[in-house]
Amino acid sequence: MSRVRRESSQRWMPRAGALACLLAGAVAVVAHVDAAPGAGLARLVSVSTLTEGPATSVIIETNEPVGYVTTQPDPMTVIVDLRNVTTTSISPTGTTGGAVSSVRIEPGRAEDGATLTRVRLALARPGKPTVRSRWNSVLVEFGGSISSPSASAPQSASAPAPQATPAKPQPTQAAPADKAAGTLTAIDVTSGPEGTRVRLTGTGILKPSSIAPTKGLPARLVIDLPDVQTKVPAVTQVGKGPIDRIRVAINSSKPLVTRAVIDLKYPVSHVVEKTDSGVSILLEPATQIPTPQAAPPPAQPVPQTPPPVPAPVVQPPVAAAQPPAAAAPAPAAAPATQPSPAPAAPSDTRAAGTQTIGATPPPKQYTGHLISFDFQQADLRAVLRSFTEISGLNVIVDESISGTVDVVLKEVPWDQALEIILNSKKLGYVVENNVVRIAPLETLAAEETARQKLKDAQAMSGQLKVLTRALSYAKAEDISAFLKKSVLTTRGEVQFDKRTNTIIVTDLPAALANAEDLIATLDRAEPQVEIEARIVQVNRESARALGVQWGVNGRMIGELGNTSGLAFPATASVSGRTGGTQGNPTTSTQVPSGANLPVTGATSGIGLAMGTLNGSFNLDVALSALEHAGHAKLLSQPKVMMQNNIEAEMTQGVQIPIQTISNNTVTVNFKDAALTLRVKPQITASETVILDVFLENATPDYSRSVNGIPPIDTQRAKSQVLVRDTETIVIGGITTSQETTGKDGVPGLSRIPLLGWLFKRDTSTTEGRELLIFITPRIKK
């Protein structure tokens, strides 16, 4: 037995309107849980009312964060139910006035037996409040917030606030003294049967000071995290459930406040849960119904958790699809249906839009009018044929389709219902103009394969022709490889004549045309590149030395008449000389010097000799000095011209013979000691040159020869660089500096202040070497 019920837009709209009127008073359902499971009951501390101008705020304060449910059974009453909260004899404080005429506190029990404290607000005039939590308080605001700017309704982190609130002074609740700085490090979004959950995790304390939805559209949920830094991306694309994306930014630096904005596709209720490493926000699947123009009749308070309502959700404006001609016309004010996940459909039925790489694709949009189905063991072919009347299209059902179907669908778009039924039976469809053909997926796949084979066979049919081209710049052997892999068909072949550099191609006419275009593109003259290299080597050296020599000769002998008058010692002599060139050589003994610290290779010197007339005492001193400075500059400038993408090499220098003897056999090998430049240029489309450069400067050093074979002093550079045309770049630079100082002296005496210079020799040598390699490319067209 089968039954099908079709509801047009005219029939559905009165029922949706009645449902909207029934729930029009519900403003928001917000639950906030911040206590650990199993904790004791919270306690109601105070209820105060503040009125300033047109704004009125009711502050409900507890000793810890609690869960709450806000309902508005009629336009003149607002009820806030505090779950698991006890109350004592507390009277509301403050003045009642403005939007609130009276406040009443009522203890009670929830349906599941939990302790409940109800705060009933009687309004002086109809109004819709904004309810949000802040630390241990629940704020019910009419006509805008009158709190300080930090406690006012949050705005978007990167967009203007939907509705401005007056910034008027009012004492705000202070943050806990033990609040520590934290860092937001990760955002995780998961979806499940209970709804979509957003987890904000990090280090330190992540305790939101405010979690509130914005007023109006687009729908957003704003979370303020005081004293928290952020290390997450500024924008996180989500595309799951009601969440479009999440934006995070520093909203205030003094005091530090990080703001997270959850951009929603449509308004939803939320539940906030405190975790060990952050905060968790559950976006419930229940949706919020737009308020109709007419005021709803009074109703009893709704339960704490609103029941899910299958009703359309307000979406950003989109182009509505026109219903088929056979279906009843829908009124212009009919809202768009809520997008729901569905299996993939052919490309001609997909909703237009862009998809972010790495993000979850957005749910598919269905545009058909709403219908209801109730089939039980119904013939599948009959059910599919019923879509002809529903959609207004011509439906052809493949003869191989058979079987029965059991399906119950209530108020879903007809195109979604069709897809659900087809996917359950592994069927597919093809749309051609206004004709829909339904067949098994295997049949459609086989038809597509056969169609492609026929298309390939038709393309491969035809008479083969021959194309002959003599190439001017490219090599025929190289071009033939490109033709085989790129443009030739399976019937085509290519040959080439290396002697005349001619290529012969045999293939279908269409493939030959493509081959001719490719040959014309590749066989063209390439620009040439001139590479100029400059190698500059600068050597600097200096030396300075200062030495001293002195000698002394004293004699006490009888022939000079200066004996001591003692039996022993009657005669004595003390000697120490620089040599026979100083002092009085006729009376002096040639002995070593007393202090022999000369300068090797001295370029200047001065001597002084003194003595008595009889030669009994002689003293001579010699000072020698050296100062040397040298400067050398070596410049090598190789230059070479080459074609694009062709390596060139240039060498200039000598070959050093190296003789080896093995088994009475003398072998002479030659080692290059030369300047070598190898470079391969590649000209880019932006007139720059990519250079693969190898440069070596090897010179023999005969001053350090071993058995007549000099060592080779080598400077080498190998690199790949990007250089602009005619631009000079340094690809290598070596700077060495060596400084040597020396001191020679008589032990002990050389350290005597002032007189120590008579007993020591100072030398100082400085040597520096600098090597630079420059490369300059020039494109020659």
PDB file of C-alpha atoms in Angstrom, residues 408-647:
ATOM      1  CA  VAL A 408       8.821   8.541   4.649  1.00  0.00           C
ATOM      2  CA  LEU A 409       9.805  12.134   3.917  1.00  0.00           C
ATOM      3  CA  LYS A 410       8.187  15.194   5.399  1.00  0.00           C
ATOM      4  CA  GLU A 411       8.530  18.620   3.869  1.00  0.00           C
ATOM      5  CA  VAL A 412      11.751  18.208   1.903  1.00  0.00           C
ATOM      6  CA  PRO A 413      12.576  19.733  -1.509  1.00  0.00           C
ATOM      7  CA  TRP A 414      11.427  17.460  -4.310  1.00  0.00           C
ATOM      8  CA  ASP A 415      14.875  17.415  -5.970  1.00  0.00           C
ATOM      9  CA  GLN A 416      16.426  16.264  -2.704  1.00  0.00           C
ATOM     10  CA  ALA A 417      13.762  13.575  -2.324  1.00  0.00           C
ATOM     11  CA  LEU A 418      14.490  12.309  -5.839  1.00  0.00           C
ATOM     12  CA  GLU A 419      18.220  12.122  -5.109  1.00  0.00           C
ATOM     13  CA  ILE A 420      17.645  10.252  -1.856  1.00  0.00           C
ATOM     14  CA  ILE A 421      15.507   7.613  -3.567  1.00  0.00           C
ATOM     15  CA  LEU A 422      17.941   7.210  -6.476  1.00  0.00           C
ATOM     16  CA  ASN A 423      20.986   6.904  -4.205  1.00  0.00           C
ATOM     17  CA  SER A 424      19.269   4.265  -2.065  1.00  0.00           C
ATOM     18  CA  LYS A 425      18.739   2.113  -5.177  1.00  0.00           C
ATOM     19  CA  LYS A 426      22.129   2.889  -6.845  1.00  0.00           C
ATOM     20  CA  LEU A 427      20.448   4.766  -9.652  1.00  0.00           C
ATOM     21  CA  GLY A 428      21.468   7.862 -11.520  1.00  0.00           C
ATOM     22  CA  TYR A 429      19.957  10.336 -13.913  1.00  0.00           C
ATOM     23  CA  VAL A 430      20.862  12.378 -16.973  1.00  0.00           C
ATOM     24  CA  VAL A 431      19.189  15.719 -17.736  1.00  0.00           C
ATOM     25  CA  GLU A 432      18.749  16.841 -21.336  1.00  0.00           C
ATOM     26  CA  ASN A 433      16.713  20.012 -21.666  1.00  0.00           C
ATOM     27  CA  ASN A 434      13.434  19.184 -19.854  1.00  0.00           C
ATOM     28  CA  VAL A 435      13.830  15.397 -20.053  1.00  0.00           C
ATOM     29  CA  VAL A 436      15.178  13.386 -17.105  1.00  0.00           C
ATOM     30  CA  ARG A 437      16.327   9.844 -17.885  1.00  0.00           C
ATOM     31  CA  ILE A 438      16.715   7.524 -14.880  1.00  0.00           C
ATOM     32  CA  ALA A 439      18.854   4.379 -15.150  1.00  0.00           C
ATOM     33  CA  PRO A 440      21.220   2.239 -13.038  1.00  0.00           C
ATOM     34  CA  LEU A 441      24.655   3.729 -12.439  1.00  0.00           C
ATOM     35  CA  GLU A 442      26.321   0.791 -14.202  1.00  0.00           C
ATOM     36  CA  THR A 443      24.205   1.419 -17.288  1.00  0.00           C
ATOM     37  CA  LEU A 444      25.030   5.114 -17.378  1.00  0.00           C
ATOM     38  CA  ALA A 445      28.746   4.376 -16.871  1.00  0.00           C
ATOM     39  CA  ALA A 446      28.735   1.793 -19.684  1.00  0.00           C
ATOM     40  CA  GLU A 447      26.946   4.223 -22.004  1.00  0.00           C
ATOM     41  CA  GLU A 448      29.497   6.939 -21.229  1.00  0.00           C
ATOM     42  CA  THR A 449      32.364   4.510 -21.917  1.00  0.00           C
ATOM     43  CA  ALA A 450      30.826   3.394 -25.213  1.00  0.00           C
ATOM     44  CA  ARG A 451      30.186   7.002 -26.176  1.00  0.00           C
ATOM     45  CA  GLN A 452      33.809   7.881 -25.507  1.00  0.00           C
ATOM     46  CA  LYS A 453      35.058   4.879 -27.484  1.00  0.00           C
ATOM     47  CA  LEU A 454      32.900   5.888 -30.437  1.00  0.00           C
ATOM     48  CA  LYS A 455      34.224   9.415 -30.220  1.00  0.00           C
ATOM     49  CA  ASP A 456      37.809   8.126 -30.173  1.00  0.00           C
ATOM     50  CA  ALA A 457      37.169   5.773 -33.090  1.00  0.00           C
ATOM     51  CA  GLN A 458      35.667   8.572 -35.155  1.00  0.00           C
ATOM     52  CA  ALA A 459      38.652  10.767 -34.343  1.00  0.00           C
ATOM     53  CA  MET A 460      41.106   8.027 -35.383  1.00  0.00           C
ATOM     54  CA  SER A 461      39.412   7.360 -38.695  1.00  0.00           C
ATOM     55  CA  GLY A 462      40.692   9.068 -41.808  1.00  0.00           C
ATOM     56  CA  GLN A 463      43.536   8.987 -44.338  1.00  0.00           C
ATOM     57  CA  LEU A 464      47.140   9.461 -43.177  1.00  0.00           C
ATOM     58  CA  LYS A 465      49.201  12.302 -44.630  1.00  0.00           C
ATOM     59  CA  VAL A 466      52.887  13.230 -44.538  1.00  0.00           C
ATOM     60  CA  LEU A 467      54.470  16.467 -43.280  1.00  0.00           C
ATOM     61  CA  THR A 468      58.114  17.290 -44.123  1.00  0.00           C
ATOM     62  CA  ARG A 469      60.007  20.192 -42.548  1.00  0.00           C
ATOM     63  CA  ALA A 470      63.673  21.183 -42.747  1.00  0.00           C
ATOM     64  CA  LEU A 471      64.659  22.661 -39.410  1.00  0.00           C
ATOM     65  CA  SER A 472      66.886  25.702 -39.111  1.00  0.00           C
ATOM     66  CA  TYR A 473      67.727  26.036 -35.436  1.00  0.00           C
ATOM     67  CA  ALA A 474      66.438  22.990 -33.540  1.00  0.00           C
ATOM     68  CA  LYS A 475      67.750  19.449 -33.987  1.00  0.00           C
ATOM     69  CA  ALA A 476      65.372  17.050 -35.720  1.00  0.00           C
ATOM     70  CA  GLU A 477      66.310  14.287 -33.277  1.00  0.00           C
ATOM     71  CA  ASP A 478      65.232  16.402 -30.307  1.00  0.00           C
ATOM     72  CA  ILE A 479      61.992  17.612 -31.935  1.00  0.00           C
ATOM     73  CA  SER A 480      60.867  14.076 -32.797  1.00  0.00           C
ATOM     74  CA  ALA A 481      60.751  13.087 -29.120  1.00  0.00           C
ATOM     75  CA  PHE A 482      58.451  16.012 -28.324  1.00  0.00           C
ATOM     76  CA  LEU A 483      56.107  15.201 -31.214  1.00  0.00           C
ATOM     77  CA  LYS A 484      55.675  11.556 -30.149  1.00  0.00           C
ATOM     78  CA  LYS A 485      54.744  12.501 -26.582  1.00  0.00           C
ATOM     79  CA  SER A 486      52.655  15.593 -27.294  1.00  0.00           C
ATOM     80  CA  VAL A 487      50.610  15.732 -30.498  1.00  0.00           C
ATOM     81  CA  LEU A 488      50.805  12.507 -32.507  1.00  0.00           C
ATOM     82  CA  THR A 489      48.032   9.917 -32.375  1.00  0.00           C
ATOM     83  CA  THR A 490      48.526   6.179 -32.010  1.00  0.00           C
ATOM     84  CA  ARG A 491      48.568   5.888 -35.795  1.00  0.00           C
ATOM     85  CA  GLY A 492      51.215   8.549 -36.240  1.00  0.00           C
ATOM     86  CA  GLU A 493      54.979   8.141 -36.570  1.00  0.00           C
ATOM     87  CA  VAL A 494      57.957  10.466 -36.977  1.00  0.00           C
ATOM     88  CA  GLN A 495      61.338  10.086 -38.704  1.00  0.00           C
ATOM     89  CA  PHE A 496      64.280  12.447 -39.157  1.00  0.00           C
ATOM     90  CA  ASP A 497      67.300  12.873 -41.448  1.00  0.00           C
ATOM     91  CA  LYS A 498      70.352  13.918 -39.418  1.00  0.00           C
ATOM     92  CA  ARG A 499      72.347  14.977 -42.526  1.00  0.00           C
ATOM     93  CA  THR A 500      69.828  17.598 -43.680  1.00  0.00           C
ATOM     94  CA  ASN A 501      68.225  18.133 -40.256  1.00  0.00           C
ATOM     95  CA  THR A 502      64.815  17.300 -41.735  1.00  0.00           C
ATOM     96  CA  ILE A 503      61.868  15.832 -39.849  1.00  0.00           C
ATOM     97  CA  ILE A 504      59.177  13.672 -41.508  1.00  0.00           C
ATOM     98  CA  VAL A 505      55.814  13.234 -39.728  1.00  0.00           C
ATOM     99  CA  THR A 506      53.035  10.835 -40.797  1.00  0.00           C
ATOM    100  CA  ASP A 507      49.618  11.137 -39.115  1.00  0.00           C
ATOM    101  CA  LEU A 508      46.000  12.275 -39.476  1.00  0.00           C
ATOM    102  CA  PRO A 509      45.412  15.807 -40.804  1.00  0.00           C
ATOM    103  CA  ALA A 510      44.323  17.208 -37.424  1.00  0.00           C
ATOM    104  CA  ALA A 511      47.417  15.819 -35.697  1.00  0.00           C
ATOM    105  CA  LEU A 512      49.654  17.134 -38.498  1.00  0.00           C
ATOM    106  CA  ALA A 513      48.296  20.643 -37.969  1.00  0.00           C
ATOM    107  CA  ASN A 514      49.163  20.449 -34.291  1.00  0.00           C
ATOM    108  CA  ALA A 515      52.602  19.036 -35.125  1.00  0.00           C
ATOM    109  CA  GLU A 516      53.283  21.898 -37.547  1.00  0.00           C
ATOM    110  CA  ASP A 517      52.382  24.469 -34.884  1.00  0.00           C
ATOM    111  CA  LEU A 518      54.675  22.789 -32.371  1.00  0.00           C
ATOM    112  CA  ILE A 519      57.547  22.655 -34.854  1.00  0.00           C
ATOM    113  CA  ALA A 520      57.126  26.359 -35.630  1.00  0.00           C
ATOM    114  CA  THR A 521      57.220  27.140 -31.918  1.00  0.00           C
ATOM    115  CA  LEU A 522      60.357  25.112 -31.199  1.00  0.00           C
ATOM    116  CA  ASP A 523      62.353  25.807 -34.368  1.00  0.00           C
ATOM    117  CA  ARG A 524      63.301  29.414 -33.798  1.00  0.00           C
ATOM    118  CA  ALA A 525      66.486  31.348 -33.184  1.00  0.00           C
ATOM    119  CA  GLU A 526      67.489  31.680 -29.555  1.00  0.00           C
ATOM    120  CA  PRO A 527      69.170  34.830 -28.246  1.00  0.00           C
ATOM    121  CA  GLN A 528      72.817  34.653 -27.276  1.00  0.00           C
ATOM    122  CA  VAL A 529      74.408  35.649 -24.011  1.00  0.00           C
ATOM    123  CA  GLU A 530      77.785  37.265 -23.463  1.00  0.00           C
ATOM    124  CA  ILE A 531      79.320  36.492 -20.083  1.00  0.00           C
ATOM    125  CA  GLU A 532      82.074  38.681 -18.704  1.00  0.00           C
ATOM    126  CA  ALA A 533      83.886  37.676 -15.533  1.00  0.00           C
ATOM    127  CA  ARG A 534      86.344  39.772 -13.578  1.00  0.00           C
ATOM    128  CA  ILE A 535      88.659  38.326 -10.939  1.00  0.00           C
ATOM    129  CA  VAL A 536      90.330  40.941  -8.760  1.00  0.00           C
ATOM    130  CA  GLN A 537      93.001  39.868  -6.266  1.00  0.00           C
ATOM    131  CA  VAL A 538      94.710  42.443  -4.024  1.00  0.00           C
ATOM    132  CA  ASN A 539      97.683  41.637  -1.751  1.00  0.00           C
ATOM    133  CA  ARG A 540      98.983  43.990   0.926  1.00  0.00           C
ATOM    134  CA  GLU A 541     101.951  43.352   3.222  1.00  0.00           C
ATOM    135  CA  SER A 542     104.092  45.394   5.610  1.00  0.00           C
ATOM    136  CA  ALA A 543     106.944  44.612   8.040  1.00  0.00           C
ATOM    137  CA  ARG A 544     108.710  46.563  10.751  1.00  0.00           C
ATOM    138  CA  ALA A 545     111.691  45.488  12.982  1.00  0.00           C
ATOM    139  CA  LEU A 546     114.064  47.168  15.471  1.00  0.00           C
ATOM    140  CA  GLY A 547     117.148  45.389  16.945  1.00  0.00           C
ATOM    141  CA  VAL A 548     120.189  46.212  19.122  1.00  0.00           C
ATOM    142  CA  GLN A 549     123.759  44.878  19.509  1.00  0.00           C
ATOM    143  CA  TRP A 550     126.280  45.949  22.100  1.00  0.00           C
ATOM    144  CA  GLY A 551     129.619  44.712  23.389  1.00  0.00           C
ATOM    145  CA  VAL A 552     132.045  45.553  26.205  1.00  0.00           C
ATOM    146  CA  ASN A 553     135.765  44.789  26.737  1.00  0.00           C
ATOM    147  CA  GLY A 554     137.688  45.513  29.919  1.00  0.00           C
ATOM    148  CA  ARG A 555     141.193  44.308  30.830  1.00  0.00           C
ATOM    149  CA  MET A 556     143.354  44.538  33.914  1.00  0.00           C
ATOM    150  CA  ILE A 557     146.884  43.363  33.009  1.00  0.00           C
ATOM    151  CA  GLY A 558     150.438  44.280  33.781  1.00  0.00           C
ATOM    152  CA  GLU A 559     151.388  45.590  30.355  1.00  0.00           C
ATOM    153  CA  LEU A 560     148.743  48.285  30.805  1.00  0.00           C
ATOM    154  CA  GLY A 561     149.934  49.034  34.332  1.00  0.00           C
ATOM    155  CA  ASN A 562     146.539  48.539  35.937  1.00  0.00           C
ATOM    156  CA  THR A 563     147.035  45.371  37.952  1.00  0.00           C
ATOM    157  CA  SER A 564     145.086  44.898  41.102  1.00  0.00           C
ATOM    158  CA  GLY A 565     148.103  44.860  43.431  1.00  0.00           C
ATOM    159  CA  LEU A 566     146.983  41.513  44.835  1.00  0.00           C
ATOM    160  CA  ALA A 567     148.580  38.202  44.481  1.00  0.00           C
ATOM    161  CA  PHE A 568     145.249  36.839  43.203  1.00  0.00           C
ATOM    162  CA  PRO A 569     143.653  37.999  41.170  1.00  0.00           C
ATOM    163  CA  ALA A 570     146.438  40.160  39.822  1.00  0.00           C
ATOM    164  CA  THR A 571     144.953  40.358  36.314  1.00  0.00           C
ATOM    165  CA  ALA A 572     141.383  40.079  34.983  1.00  0.00           C
ATOM    166  CA  SER A 573     139.366  40.712  31.820  1.00  0.00           C
ATOM    167  CA  VAL A 574     135.665  41.082  30.939  1.00  0.00           C
ATOM    168  CA  SER A 575     134.656  40.947  27.318  1.00  0.00           C
ATOM    169  CA  GLY A 576     131.531  40.962  25.188  1.00  0.00           C
ATOM    170  CA  ARG A 577     131.637  42.427  21.647  1.00  0.00           C
ATOM    171  CA  THR A 578     129.605  42.717  18.495  1.00  0.00           C
ATOM    172  CA  GLY A 579     132.455  41.903  16.198  1.00  0.00           C
ATOM    173  CA  GLY A 580     135.608  43.201  14.591  1.00  0.00           C
ATOM    174  CA  THR A 581     133.843  45.981  12.737  1.00  0.00           C
ATOM    175  CA  GLN A 582     133.090  47.929  15.841  1.00  0.00           C
ATOM    176  CA  GLY A 583     135.253  49.450  18.541  1.00  0.00           C
ATOM    177  CA  ASN A 584     139.080  49.379  18.263  1.00  0.00           C
ATOM    178  CA  PRO A 585     140.025  46.235  16.395  1.00  0.00           C
ATOM    179  CA  THR A 586     143.740  46.645  17.213  1.00  0.00           C
ATOM    180  CA  THR A 587     143.128  46.388  20.915  1.00  0.00           C
ATOM    181  CA  SER A 588     139.964  44.329  21.047  1.00  0.00           C
ATOM    182  CA  THR A 589     139.523  40.619  21.130  1.00  0.00           C
ATOM    183  CA  GLN A 590     137.194  39.135  18.545  1.00  0.00           C
ATOM    184  CA  VAL A 591     134.534  37.527  20.813  1.00  0.00           C
ATOM    185  CA  PRO A 592     130.736  37.196  20.601  1.00  0.00           C
ATOM    186  CA  SER A 593     128.648  40.200  21.479  1.00  0.00           C
ATOM    187  CA  GLY A 594     127.213  40.784  24.929  1.00  0.00           C
ATOM    188  CA  ALA A 595     123.705  41.349  23.420  1.00  0.00           C
ATOM    189  CA  ASN A 596     123.404  40.076  19.838  1.00  0.00           C
ATOM    190  CA  LEU A 597     119.838  40.976  18.662  1.00  0.00           C
ATOM    191  CA  PRO A 598     120.266  42.335  15.112  1.00  0.00           C
ATOM    192  CA  VAL A 599     117.540  42.718  12.461  1.00  0.00           C
ATOM    193  CA  THR A 600     117.797  40.227   9.611  1.00  0.00           C
ATOM    194  CA  GLY A 601     118.164  42.043   6.322  1.00  0.00           C
ATOM    195  CA  ALA A 602     118.231  45.399   8.031  1.00  0.00           C
ATOM    196  CA  THR A 603     117.919  48.351   5.714  1.00  0.00           C
ATOM    197  CA  SER A 604     119.470  50.845   8.180  1.00  0.00           C
ATOM    198  CA  GLY A 605     121.758  50.811  11.217  1.00  0.00           C
ATOM    199  CA  ILE A 606     123.961  52.955  13.452  1.00  0.00           C
ATOM    200  CA  GLY A 607     126.968  52.015  15.624  1.00  0.00           C
ATOM    201  CA  LEU A 608     128.806  53.676  18.538  1.00  0.00           C
ATOM    202  CA  ALA A 609     132.171  52.620  20.041  1.00  0.00           C
ATOM    203  CA  MET A 610     133.894  54.147  23.077  1.00  0.00           C
ATOM    204  CA  GLY A 611     137.078  53.208  24.989  1.00  0.00           C
ATOM    205  CA  THR A 612     140.063  54.396  27.093  1.00  0.00           C
ATOM    206  CA  LEU A 613     143.352  55.527  25.572  1.00  0.00           C
ATOM    207  CA  ASN A 614     145.269  52.505  26.762  1.00  0.00           C
ATOM    208  CA  GLY A 615     142.525  50.129  25.678  1.00  0.00           C
ATOM    209  CA  SER A 616     141.756  48.853  29.137  1.00  0.00           C
ATOM    210  CA  PHE A 617     137.985  49.380  28.639  1.00  0.00           C
ATOM    211  CA  ASN A 618     135.914  49.519  25.428  1.00  0.00           C
ATOM    212  CA  LEU A 619     132.142  49.818  24.854  1.00  0.00           C
ATOM    213  CA  ASP A 620     130.343  49.598  21.484  1.00  0.00           C
ATOM    214  CA  VAL A 621     126.623  49.678  20.536  1.00  0.00           C
ATOM    215  CA  ALA A 622     124.855  49.002  17.188  1.00  0.00           C
ATOM    216  CA  LEU A 623     121.154  49.713  16.338  1.00  0.00           C
ATOM    217  CA  SER A 624     119.555  48.168  13.212  1.00  0.00           C
ATOM    218  CA  ALA A 625     116.015  48.788  11.781  1.00  0.00           C
ATOM    219  CA  LEU A 626     113.821  47.505   8.949  1.00  0.00           C
ATOM    220  CA  GLU A 627     110.540  48.790   7.469  1.00  0.00           C
ATOM    221  CA  HIS A 628     108.902  47.184   4.432  1.00  0.00           C
ATOM    222  CA  ALA A 629     105.551  47.710   2.602  1.00  0.00           C
ATOM    223  CA  GLY A 630     104.232  45.963  -0.489  1.00  0.00           C
ATOM    224  CA  HIS A 631     101.061  46.219  -2.643  1.00  0.00           C
ATOM    225  CA  ALA A 632     100.051  43.964  -5.508  1.00  0.00           C
ATOM    226  CA  LYS A 633      96.904  43.807  -7.667  1.00  0.00           C
ATOM    227  CA  LEU A 634      96.033  41.040 -10.101  1.00  0.00           C
ATOM    228  CA  LEU A 635      93.119  41.380 -12.528  1.00  0.00           C
ATOM    229  CA  SER A 636      91.796  38.595 -14.769  1.00  0.00           C
ATOM    230  CA  GLN A 637      88.918  39.351 -17.139  1.00  0.00           C
ATOM    231  CA  PRO A 638      87.700  36.345 -19.150  1.00  0.00           C
ATOM    232  CA  LYS A 639      84.802  36.868 -21.571  1.00  0.00           C
ATOM    233  CA  VAL A 640      82.799  34.303 -23.542  1.00  0.00           C
ATOM    234  CA  MET A 641      79.746  34.287 -25.865  1.00  0.00           C
ATOM    235  CA  MET A 642      77.255  31.393 -26.015  1.00  0.00           C
ATOM    236  CA  GLN A 643      73.731  30.423 -27.067  1.00  0.00           C
ATOM    237  CA  ASN A 644      70.853  30.139 -24.667  1.00  0.00           C
ATOM    238  CA  ASN A 645      70.885  26.884 -22.622  1.00  0.00           C
ATOM    239  CA  ILE A 646      74.298  25.887 -24.074  1.00  0.00           C
ATOM    240  CA  GLU A 647      77.302  25.529 -21.750  1.00  0.00           C
TER     241      GLU A 647
END
